[in-house]
């Protein structure tokens, strides 16, 4: 137990050597390997994030331990469970330190070979490495690759580096040092001033200044105050918060304790959706460890400061990502928003002053307190300081988790970090902010990624989902997808959101089914501002964004659906027609035989035709004709 700050620093000194192998510069270690020298000791870091666990990374760990025991290497080589490395599409991921050699897509049957050839004999198994690390002059460290080179990891600095289930490893990388500094050297007002100077804005979507929110809560007089962490991540394609909770849970605990000290709170809640079982388990483990070590509870580090923390599970309602709905849920009531003002900093959880920040916002607090507000403010842009974490998905080569400095362009993220759009397809657009955000078209690909620049083009930062779309995506269908999600997740409390979004969805469905009119486009444009201006919470206020942005930048696609009854991307089924090209059809009758509705007619060795009235657009004929490609749809 760390009864004092001296105890904390004693633990860190004991553990420092434990993680030094992973923190040192990899350059010399790689050079040693090229020169034929071998490392005496190795750390094998295996990703334990949800994606890699699903790909059987825990079985990889078991096999490594079995093989190390078999070859008598357990004293020389340590296997470490970690959080997410970022390149989620390449799991299970294994990184061998001190060189930083990056193995990807491993299977248990690969492990004996890695142990025997790499760890025993010093011969790296090149064909199992992440291909971008294999160069003409040998093997490079993974952080030199295109995916990692432009990233700046602040929020994710410990993910993929330490064991999230071991508090000692967190302490070894300066864990709980920021809390100790605040309690011993700073006043609550001083802590808030530091956060204000840093320019940190909330990473949950709205971008409200974090220090200002804390300042409001600190000024309130109350017998009890609360600190809450919003981990109710519900955007389609978003997994940033989950990865942090899985890979660095103690960072959230420490940051929440600092916030509690700053505003005078004694109790906190982490609200996380129950669909994140690994994140919930590791968060619970971290809380128990923090209590055991004296970082939670009474008289923390002997300073007289008291703070306790609990996890609360959400049932998966997207609306509970809105701060007042989240608090209603913690209170045991139906999760739906309430009018503001009063804002939570004045009257929040159980009617008491409350600070609520999302996971990513909290991850920056400890870094700021350790390195200073000025260092943080130097990163990013004038009005958007620091970095931003994105879940990069969709039609992109490198699917995964990235952290970049604010102000980087969308092009840099898509082409350099993401590796571009695969299969030779053209980049068409990107959706930021999930259902609350907007579409960024290809001609704005050089837009800087920061709060104000995205707002100016009709999008928003949001919590951090970034979905890439190519030429085969229908933008009307994309808008319909996000609006369908919003309608499903609306709590129904206010009429503009409950009725207005459903009306917009009905219009989009009408358009994609080929029954739309130009008046429908006018109706969408008329409904959108009314819903934005009169909805009670952020869910309804931002719900029209995917529609308004796609209408603004891809109106020609909407008009093609309405006027020509055609989907240019070939996605909307009701607008598709299948044709047999007579010059390619050899009359083999394969398509005719597989058609479930007898829509195809023709004689053997003669071109066939499709009866459009009978065709149900099932693709069976196209699958049957792959050899000749005589069937097209348009």
Steps between C-alpha positions, in 0.01 A plus 500: 500500500622849412427679827703798393652663193835355603347151490369567148839606376663202665270267309581682177875465552461128565293455185694732268734231372195283436380720212826670394546239230186632327567871557856523369591610147458206264759626250804343668321172564404472131858587400629224728277246328623613156857457626427147616475580871216369715309648790555316825142566615177554314152620581226354283202736500174342384194713426211428735250742346157378396591456133811295570331299773231410247783386272625271781788709638452345846569160348814649344612608848442149637699347215790744549516412870490128422779527241718719723467246779582218260824671391600629844457868408259611772774693684619681186172575326188658651158477334284807568129551434443856376229723360442597136795577270274675252523284188189307588458331161831315548425317824618311688794740526825415679789745549840374615712745696761649526507510117131573450458223242134482403337165428144510364208263436665227702354157564591265783676271253743786417624534857740200521681630193534854641636366830745261336622718213470851643540473875738201510707555186457871431350457152192717463216324316455760226195352329299534822593866555279798414603542136577874528776432753691274260739713296776441248769560760336284763221546753383826648309588815123517464478865606689601183221374273249719319225412743694618807742762366259796507322399817558674831390278786394691812164344587620162374855526634470196728273288279709219356785580741393380845291223651166669581432248774823580688505822703876468553561535126287815493698641793823419314400738218438788745153382592336687791791748498270770361253443784782514753623827350154657517438392859844598628595804297186664359178652622168400339493844337852442369395172339208666325721787383739248344220330309370840386847602376538175309201583279362148536150471356263213566547208263142377525376705207407854601856611576414703811810624691575242769653743747198728476263214580712410804510864608120527494464190719773610739323830570179327608440452872374151585533230764592250226619520141554236236738420216368280217669338203293451187609167350163435335649479154220427255589646159508240219864421429637669815722311745739762640372508858476123517864466398618745765304327776642167385858624464552774761224495766713648779546818296124560521496435875791737561354775281159475666667527840679816383168645379341412834778679688462804275124544552468360852324172413516184707325248280513400134335271247624347177200439276586232244280290277460136600589390145865571589571202729881513474504874570265455797706216647829690471344814641375304801843340548666842481261650756565217745876535452481878547308452825750241620792733425330799660429707189125480563317520830581709804813705569654438159883505517472633853373838383152491654333488158212252467361365174315181410404365160245253363411353161143531376386292202282639225255287303612628160275801447678745270318793659677427829812644344331837558615623839165560669355172370810320627450647847133403499608143425754497785223620730297193404250684284420475133788639296361807332631858488375785709493869412807716556562733678565415774811331368653200679781712644227674703240227538604161370503150644248465785448875471859577605781682313659253260787495254453258212767442237543221253779241506732671254475834679611337824795326332660842437480621861789298643724590205427872545572488872830316446629694199333837545228699327745671266628171361144388427402835347790477254330203334210551264360830377424838657148407606528119503789395722652156538416183312190311393434126498305356207356159431592473134269268309301444185667462160856553618810281486609547864197461719571588860557752773707810429601807700609807309579864580210737447534679168617201299312477172247236407723409203791417731279276711343318204799468268803484728378357830206305359691375198239628256185346358556134403434317173582801284176676591476878521452679830154655503431634848554457872249516782622647828300511820284197425122557484552848642761602246516585136656385177826645371514467119812415301561858386539605866751226580761760599279639777686520834351274764412728788181619672444821305607380155262205511212713625560747217441233234189354665660215691625465857775331697265283700643238727736375228350263247643552151336292228661505155282448191595423142335530160275200568324668792162665442484823698120492522524151647769618744276783622213253536719260700600762757151647525351153548741454792397833653128425467553164669701655784283807563353494850180655363473765771482800266281525189755652257733204545235229537282608207733715292778246454248228416346724236845562349572128500170428324597746226844341456345156475257632241789643298712182512200293393455710187190695603662828597417842360681831494251621761645236731842661479343832592325333795833361627655846480205654680480241779871497586535847659176461696619172654842646577362811667219349705621156615572462870844341489801450276363181345210681331692821445763321291284224346444684166875554445561192280206603281585871472868433424431236234235724345748787491788306344329217310174654384556351155464152650172593666373643172607187311290293742202736464506607135672211323386229745860385505755434774839608354690277743281197430409453866128575530339172401166637393670719237722229353443316176688192380592461131660223298755626248419318176856534373632309801221249560582156351165347593636254758166525693672510841330828593163368388535189714583687822238775467243440778219689321547375142576857394761389242410355162694390194610201297822302535793674328286811447515829700260502793282785631368601844135584564530809723148450640592158638858578612541521878862622479645211702840491319469125436540546125809720540662244727430227246646708215827602666703312241359702209388823674211527258259640761518856628287708732438870474 
